[in-house]
Structure formats: structure tokens, C-alpha cells
Short mmCIF file of C-alpha atoms in Angstrom, two decimals:
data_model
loop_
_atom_site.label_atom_id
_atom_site.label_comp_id
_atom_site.label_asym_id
_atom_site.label_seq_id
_atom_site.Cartn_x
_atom_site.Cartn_y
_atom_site.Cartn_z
CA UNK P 1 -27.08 4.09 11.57
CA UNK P 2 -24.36 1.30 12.94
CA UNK P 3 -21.75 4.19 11.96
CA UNK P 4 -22.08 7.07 13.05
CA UNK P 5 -21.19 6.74 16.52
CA UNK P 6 -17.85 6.09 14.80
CA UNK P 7 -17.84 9.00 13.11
CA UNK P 8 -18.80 11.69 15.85
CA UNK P 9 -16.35 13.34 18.21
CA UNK P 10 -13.46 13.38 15.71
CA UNK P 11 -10.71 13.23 18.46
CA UNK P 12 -7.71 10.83 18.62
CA UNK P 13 -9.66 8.51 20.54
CA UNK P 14 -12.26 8.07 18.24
CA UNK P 15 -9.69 7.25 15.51
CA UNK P 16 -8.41 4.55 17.52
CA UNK P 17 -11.59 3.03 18.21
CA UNK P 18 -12.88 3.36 14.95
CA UNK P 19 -9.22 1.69 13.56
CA UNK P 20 -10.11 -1.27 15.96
CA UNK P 21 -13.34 -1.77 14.89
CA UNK P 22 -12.97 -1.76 11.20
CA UNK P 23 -9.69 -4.33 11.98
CA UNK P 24 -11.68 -7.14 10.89
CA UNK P 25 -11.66 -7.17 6.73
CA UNK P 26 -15.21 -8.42 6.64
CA UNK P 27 -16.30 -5.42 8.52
CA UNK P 28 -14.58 -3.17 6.34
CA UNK P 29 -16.16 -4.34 3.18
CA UNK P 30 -19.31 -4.19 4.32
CA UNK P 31 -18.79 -0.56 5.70
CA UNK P 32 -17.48 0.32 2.44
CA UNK P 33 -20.55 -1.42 0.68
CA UNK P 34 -22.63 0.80 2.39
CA UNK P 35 -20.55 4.23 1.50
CA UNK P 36 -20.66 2.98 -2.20
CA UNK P 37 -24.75 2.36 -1.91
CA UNK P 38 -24.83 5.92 0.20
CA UNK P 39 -22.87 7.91 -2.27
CA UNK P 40 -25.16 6.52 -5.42
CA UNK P 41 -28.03 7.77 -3.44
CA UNK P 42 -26.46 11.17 -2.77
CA UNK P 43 -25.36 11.53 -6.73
CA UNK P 44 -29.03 11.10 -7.18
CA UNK P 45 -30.40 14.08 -5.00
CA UNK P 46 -27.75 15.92 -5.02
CA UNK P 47 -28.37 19.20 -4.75
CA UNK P 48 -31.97 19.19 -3.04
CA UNK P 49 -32.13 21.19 -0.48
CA UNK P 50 -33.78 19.11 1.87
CA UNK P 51 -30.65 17.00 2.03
CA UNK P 52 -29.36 19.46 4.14
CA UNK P 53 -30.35 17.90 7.32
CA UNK P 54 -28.59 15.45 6.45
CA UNK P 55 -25.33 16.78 5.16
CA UNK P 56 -23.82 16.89 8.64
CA UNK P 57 -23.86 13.01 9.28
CA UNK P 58 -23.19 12.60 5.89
CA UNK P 59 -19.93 14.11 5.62
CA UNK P 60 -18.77 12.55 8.87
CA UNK P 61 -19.31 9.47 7.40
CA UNK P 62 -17.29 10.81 4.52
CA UNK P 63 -14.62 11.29 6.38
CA UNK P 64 -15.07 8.26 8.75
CA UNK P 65 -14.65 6.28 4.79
CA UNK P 66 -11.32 8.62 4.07
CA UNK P 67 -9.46 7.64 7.60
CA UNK P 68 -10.26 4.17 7.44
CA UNK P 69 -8.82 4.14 3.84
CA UNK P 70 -5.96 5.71 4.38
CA UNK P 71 -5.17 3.62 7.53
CA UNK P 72 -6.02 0.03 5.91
CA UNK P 73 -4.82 1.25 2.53
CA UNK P 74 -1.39 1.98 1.02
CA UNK P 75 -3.20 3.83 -1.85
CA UNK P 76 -3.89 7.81 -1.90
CA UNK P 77 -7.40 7.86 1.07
CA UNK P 78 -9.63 9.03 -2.43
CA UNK P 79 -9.91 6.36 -4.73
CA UNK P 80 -11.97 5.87 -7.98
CA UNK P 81 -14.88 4.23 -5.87
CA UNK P 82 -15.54 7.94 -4.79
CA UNK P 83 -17.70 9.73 -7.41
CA UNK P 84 -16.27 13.33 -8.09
CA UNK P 85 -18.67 15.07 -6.13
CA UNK P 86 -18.30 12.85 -2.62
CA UNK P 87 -14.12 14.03 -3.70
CA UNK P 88 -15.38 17.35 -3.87
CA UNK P 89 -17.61 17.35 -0.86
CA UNK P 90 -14.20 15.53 1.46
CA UNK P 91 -11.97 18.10 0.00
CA UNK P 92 -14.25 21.11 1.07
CA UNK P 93 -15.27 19.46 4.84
CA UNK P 94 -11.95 17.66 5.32
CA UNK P 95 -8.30 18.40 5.86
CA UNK P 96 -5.84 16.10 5.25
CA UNK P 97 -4.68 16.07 8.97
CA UNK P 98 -8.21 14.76 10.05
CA UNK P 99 -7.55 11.82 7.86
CA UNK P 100 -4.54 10.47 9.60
CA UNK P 101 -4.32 8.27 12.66
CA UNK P 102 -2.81 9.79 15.64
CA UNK P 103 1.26 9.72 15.41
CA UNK P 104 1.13 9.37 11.70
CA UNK P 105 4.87 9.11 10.53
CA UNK P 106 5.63 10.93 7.31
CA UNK P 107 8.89 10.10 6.75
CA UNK P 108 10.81 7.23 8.01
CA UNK P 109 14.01 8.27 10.15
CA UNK P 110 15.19 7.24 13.40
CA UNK P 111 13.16 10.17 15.58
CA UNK P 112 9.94 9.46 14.06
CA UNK P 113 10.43 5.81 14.87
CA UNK P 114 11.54 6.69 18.49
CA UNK P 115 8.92 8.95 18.58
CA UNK P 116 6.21 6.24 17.64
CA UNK P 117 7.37 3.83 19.93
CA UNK P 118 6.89 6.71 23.26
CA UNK P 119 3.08 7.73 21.53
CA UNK P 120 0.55 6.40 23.98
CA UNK P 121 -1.74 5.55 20.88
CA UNK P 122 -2.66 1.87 20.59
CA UNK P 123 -0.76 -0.35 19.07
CA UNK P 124 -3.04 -1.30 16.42
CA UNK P 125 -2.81 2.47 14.98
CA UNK P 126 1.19 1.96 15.56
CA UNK P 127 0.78 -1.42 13.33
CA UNK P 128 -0.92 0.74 10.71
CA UNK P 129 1.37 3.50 10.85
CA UNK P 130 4.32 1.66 10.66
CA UNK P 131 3.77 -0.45 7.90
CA UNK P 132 2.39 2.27 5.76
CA UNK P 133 5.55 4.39 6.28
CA UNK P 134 7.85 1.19 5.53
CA UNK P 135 5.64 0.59 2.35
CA UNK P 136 5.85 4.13 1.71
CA UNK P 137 9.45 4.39 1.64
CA UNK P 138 9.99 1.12 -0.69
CA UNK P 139 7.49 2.43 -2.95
CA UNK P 140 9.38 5.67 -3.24
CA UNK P 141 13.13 4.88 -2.81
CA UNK P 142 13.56 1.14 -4.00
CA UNK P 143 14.77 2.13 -7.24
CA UNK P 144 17.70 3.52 -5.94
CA UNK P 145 18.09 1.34 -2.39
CA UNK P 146 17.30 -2.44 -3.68
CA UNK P 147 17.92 -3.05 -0.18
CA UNK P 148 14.41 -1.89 0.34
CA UNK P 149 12.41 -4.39 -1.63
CA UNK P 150 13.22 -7.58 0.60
CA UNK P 151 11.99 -5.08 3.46
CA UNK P 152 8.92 -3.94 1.47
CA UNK P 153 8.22 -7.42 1.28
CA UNK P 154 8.34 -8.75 5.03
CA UNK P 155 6.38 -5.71 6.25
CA UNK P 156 3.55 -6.98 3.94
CA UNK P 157 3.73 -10.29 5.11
CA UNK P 158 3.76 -8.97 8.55
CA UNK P 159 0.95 -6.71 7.81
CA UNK P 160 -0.94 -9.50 5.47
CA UNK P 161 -0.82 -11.55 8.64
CA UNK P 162 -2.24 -9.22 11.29
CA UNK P 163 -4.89 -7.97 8.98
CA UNK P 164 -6.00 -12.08 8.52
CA UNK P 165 -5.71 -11.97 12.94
CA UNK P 166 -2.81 -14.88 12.83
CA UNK P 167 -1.04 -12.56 14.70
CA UNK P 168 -2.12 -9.82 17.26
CA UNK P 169 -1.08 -6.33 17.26
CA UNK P 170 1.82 -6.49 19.81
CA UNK P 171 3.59 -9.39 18.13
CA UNK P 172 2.98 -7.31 14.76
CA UNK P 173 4.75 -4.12 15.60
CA UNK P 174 7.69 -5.84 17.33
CA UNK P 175 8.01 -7.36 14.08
CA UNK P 176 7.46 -4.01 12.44
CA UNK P 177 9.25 -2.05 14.47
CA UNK P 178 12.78 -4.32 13.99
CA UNK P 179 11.79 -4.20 10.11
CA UNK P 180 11.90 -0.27 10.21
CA UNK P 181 14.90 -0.43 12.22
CA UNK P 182 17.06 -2.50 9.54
CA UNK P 183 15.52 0.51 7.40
CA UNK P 184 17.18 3.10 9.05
CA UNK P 185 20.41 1.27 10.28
CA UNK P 186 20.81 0.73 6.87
CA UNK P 187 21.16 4.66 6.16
CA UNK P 188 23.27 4.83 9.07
CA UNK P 189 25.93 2.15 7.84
CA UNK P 190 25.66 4.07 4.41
CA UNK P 191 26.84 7.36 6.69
CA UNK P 192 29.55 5.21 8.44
CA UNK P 193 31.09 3.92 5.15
CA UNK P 194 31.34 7.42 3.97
CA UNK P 195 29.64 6.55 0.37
CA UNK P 196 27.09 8.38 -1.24
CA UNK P 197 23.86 7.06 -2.56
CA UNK P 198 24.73 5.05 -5.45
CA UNK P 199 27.83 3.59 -4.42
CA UNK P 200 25.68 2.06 -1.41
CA UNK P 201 23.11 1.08 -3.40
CA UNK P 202 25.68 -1.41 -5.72
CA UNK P 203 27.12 -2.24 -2.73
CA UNK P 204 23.70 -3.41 -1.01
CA UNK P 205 22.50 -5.02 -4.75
CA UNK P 206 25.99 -7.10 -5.14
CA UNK P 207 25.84 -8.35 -1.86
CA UNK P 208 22.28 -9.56 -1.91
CA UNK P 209 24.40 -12.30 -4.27
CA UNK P 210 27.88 -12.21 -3.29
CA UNK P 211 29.37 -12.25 0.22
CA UNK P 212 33.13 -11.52 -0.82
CA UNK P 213 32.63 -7.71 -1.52
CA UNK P 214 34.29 -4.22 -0.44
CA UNK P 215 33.38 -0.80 -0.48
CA UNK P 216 36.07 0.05 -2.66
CA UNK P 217 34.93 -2.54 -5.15
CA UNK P 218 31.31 -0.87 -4.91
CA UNK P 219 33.08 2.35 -4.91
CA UNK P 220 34.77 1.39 -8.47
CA UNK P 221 32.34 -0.02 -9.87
CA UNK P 222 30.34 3.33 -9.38
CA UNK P 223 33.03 5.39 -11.07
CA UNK P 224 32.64 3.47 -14.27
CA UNK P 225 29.13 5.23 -14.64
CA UNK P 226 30.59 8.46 -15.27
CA UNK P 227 32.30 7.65 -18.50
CA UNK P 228 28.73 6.79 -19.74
CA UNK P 229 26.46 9.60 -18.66
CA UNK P 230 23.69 9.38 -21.20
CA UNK P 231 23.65 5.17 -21.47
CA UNK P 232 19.78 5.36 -20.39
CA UNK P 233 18.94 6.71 -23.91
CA UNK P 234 22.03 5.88 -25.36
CA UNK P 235 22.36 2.35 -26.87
CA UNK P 236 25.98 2.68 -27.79
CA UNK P 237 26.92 3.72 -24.31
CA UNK P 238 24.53 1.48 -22.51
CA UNK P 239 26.21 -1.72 -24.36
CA UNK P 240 29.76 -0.12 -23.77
CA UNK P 241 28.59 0.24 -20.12
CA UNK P 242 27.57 -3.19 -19.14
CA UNK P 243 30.76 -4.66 -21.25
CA UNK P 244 32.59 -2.64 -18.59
CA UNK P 245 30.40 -3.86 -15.53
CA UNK P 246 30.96 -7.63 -16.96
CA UNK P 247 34.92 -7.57 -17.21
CA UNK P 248 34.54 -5.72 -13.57
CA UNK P 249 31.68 -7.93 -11.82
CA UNK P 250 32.56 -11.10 -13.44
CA UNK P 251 36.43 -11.88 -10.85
CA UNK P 252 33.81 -10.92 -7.71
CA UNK P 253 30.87 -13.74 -8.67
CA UNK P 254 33.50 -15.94 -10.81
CA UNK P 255 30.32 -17.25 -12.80
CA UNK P 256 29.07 -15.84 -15.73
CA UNK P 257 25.56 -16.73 -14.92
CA UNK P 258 25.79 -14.38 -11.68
CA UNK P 259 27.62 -11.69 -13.20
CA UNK P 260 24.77 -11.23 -16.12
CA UNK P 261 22.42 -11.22 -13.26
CA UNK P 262 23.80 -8.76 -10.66
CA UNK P 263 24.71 -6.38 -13.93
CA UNK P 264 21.33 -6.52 -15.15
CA UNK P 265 19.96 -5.30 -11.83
CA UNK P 266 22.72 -2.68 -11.55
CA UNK P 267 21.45 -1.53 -14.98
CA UNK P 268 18.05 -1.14 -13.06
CA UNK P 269 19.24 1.02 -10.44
CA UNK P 270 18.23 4.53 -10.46
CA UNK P 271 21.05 6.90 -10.35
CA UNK P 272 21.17 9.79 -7.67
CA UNK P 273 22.09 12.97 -8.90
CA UNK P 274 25.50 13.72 -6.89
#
């Protein structure tokens, strides 16, 4: 079997050289063709006892499938393709650790990033790493740092382009790697301006549209939320809340069409509990 030598000797290095060879998208597909055909086979004879022989190979190929998920995918590594007994099977053989590429980052802060750049792992893993934490954090935080989608956005592109080889690994985490560090500068000018969460994130959303804008302004505009603390089930208050952003917003964009716009996003926002 092509595979297995991919999926023996479950060390760091064998991650990396299995997250090399399945770089190519054609390879992948075909790789996970075969898993699909393999598990259908397994439903069917599962639980004879002479597949026990087998069972070895068979869940390092299992978990050979997982890792190369999680690294190529933004989704959860167990997806509906896996029947509920091949889920079963990972869950018993596999820990979640043994899934991950060497110098996985699990949250996105200026260590882990610093730490990433010294790990001596390749930088193909680094590629995968970093874009999954970048995509990670827009798919958790956007909501409340808008800031975050126009970032979500490039590292796809970035990643969209490596995975279709127009661009190598190296010129793919440079590009990452100043991506993730507009991420985290941005929490660090958020610190400097002494705001908390929602203030910066009107701040961030207004100027996405308007140039001309202050803290203060951000920081006013946040205040008039707490005279409507139930507007997200309360149409009264909702209305009464965006007459108030209007009359506020409107002598920063001077146009009407601009201050509709920026207060329906600001409606959007989710709100940080202070």
C-alpha cells in the first residue's frame, strides 16, 4: 500500500513529510478516495475477527486521514465522510495531539507567533499552521473585531494560492506571517488606546469607511449602547438605537448613504460583555 510508509513512525518528521506529500490537491483526493473505498469495506466486515491483522495498518491510516485533514482543512479533522464507527475507532486509537502538525498554534498572540517563526519545522507545516490559526481566529472573533474579516480574507487568498503551487512555501508564510502580525498589532494598538473591546471594534468598523475619526468619537458612540441594553430583542429600542447612531454617525461620513451603511454594520457587531 502507497500509504503506509506515510503512516508509520508517527514522529514529527513523519508529519512533515507526509504534509509535503499530500501538498499537491490531486494527491489528496485521491488519498482520500481511497480512505472512503477502505472505510466501506471495513463497515462491511466489521467485526470479524480475522480483520485483526489488519487493524494495526488500518488505524494508522486512520490517523494518517485525521492529520492530513486537519492540516489541509479549516473544518473539525472528523467530518461526515467518516462513518461512525471509523469516528469511533480514531477516537479510541487517537489523541488529539497526534493529529496536529508539529508547532501547532492554538491561539493567536504574539509568543506563539514568535515561537513559530524559531520552530525548526518546515515551512510548509508553518504555512499550514499559520493560516489555520488566522482563519481560526476570524471565524471565532469577527463578530466582534470586523477588522478581522479583510484579514480572514487575504490569508485565504494567500493560502488558496500556495495550495494551487503559484506560490512556494517561503513566499507564503512571509505573506502569512505579516498577515498574523497586523492581527496582533491590532490588539496591541487596542491596549495603547486604552479602549475596551467594543469601543475598538466601532472604531476599526468606522474607519474601514471614514478616515476623519477619533477615539473619543468611537468612545461616544459606544456609550449610546447602554441606554438600549435589550435592542437585540427589543424592536422599540433597536429603532430608538440606530435613530441615535444616525444623528451621531451622520456629521463624521456627511452622507446619508454612508451613515446607513456604517450603522447597519455597527448594528451587526457583537457586543462584549464589559
Amino acid at each position: 500500500m502507497e500509504y503506509l510508509p506515510l503512516a508509520k513512525g508517527w514522529d514529527d518528521k513523519a508529519k512533515e513529510r507526509a504534509a509535503a506529500y499530500f501538498t499537491d490537491k490531486d494527491l489528496r483526493e485521491k488519498f482520500f478516495k481511497f480512505v472512503r473505498q477502505l472505510q466501506s469495506i471495513y463497515e462491511i466486515l466489521s467485526p470479524d475477527p480475522d480483520l485483526r491483522p489488519f487493524m494495526e495498518n488500518y488505524q494508522a491510516i486512520a490517523r494518517l486521514y485525521g492529520t492530513i485533514r486537519a492540516a489541509y482543512n479549516t473544518s473539525p479533522y472528523i467530518d461526515i465522510e467518516l462513518t461512525a464507527k471509523i469516528k469511533e475507532l480514531v477516537r479510541r486509537n487517537v489523541t488529539i495531539g497526534e493529529l496536529e502538525m508539529p508547532g501547532t498554534i492554538h491561539e493567536l498572540n504574539a509568543q506563539q507567533l514568535e515561537q513559530l517563526r524559531k520552530n525548526s519545522t518546515t515551512d510548509t507545516v508553518k504555512v499550514l499552521n499559520l493560516s489555520k490559526a488566522l482563519l481560526k481566529a476570524v471565524h471565532e472573533q469577527s463578530q466582534r473585531s470586523p477588522f478581522l474579516i479583510s484579514i480572514g480574507e487575504r490569508a485565504e487568498i494567500v493560502r488558496a494560492s500556495f495550495e494551487n503551487c503559484q506560490i512556494d512555501a517561503r513566499v507564503a508564510l512571509a505573506k502569512l506571517d505579516e498577515i498574523a502580525n497586523e492581527c496582533i498589532e491590532a490588539e496591541v494598538l487596542r491596549q495603547r488606546l486604552k479602549v475596551n473591546e467594543n469601543t475598538f471594534a466601532i472604531y476599526t468598523l468606522i474607519k474601514q469607511a471614514v478616515d476623519r475619526l477619533d477615539i473619543n468619537q468611537a468612545e461616544t458612540i459606544n456609550a449610546i449602547y447602554s441606554n438600549f441594553p435589550d435592542y437585540w430583542w427589543d424592536a422599540r429600542q433597536e429603532i430608538d438605537l440606530r435613530t441615535e447612531l444616525y444623528a451621531t454617525i451622520y456629521p463624521i461620513t456627511s452622507s446619508v448613504e454612508q451613515t446607513i451603511e456604517v450603522t447597519n454594520n455597527l448594528l451587526k457587531l457583537e457586543r462584549v460583555e464589559s
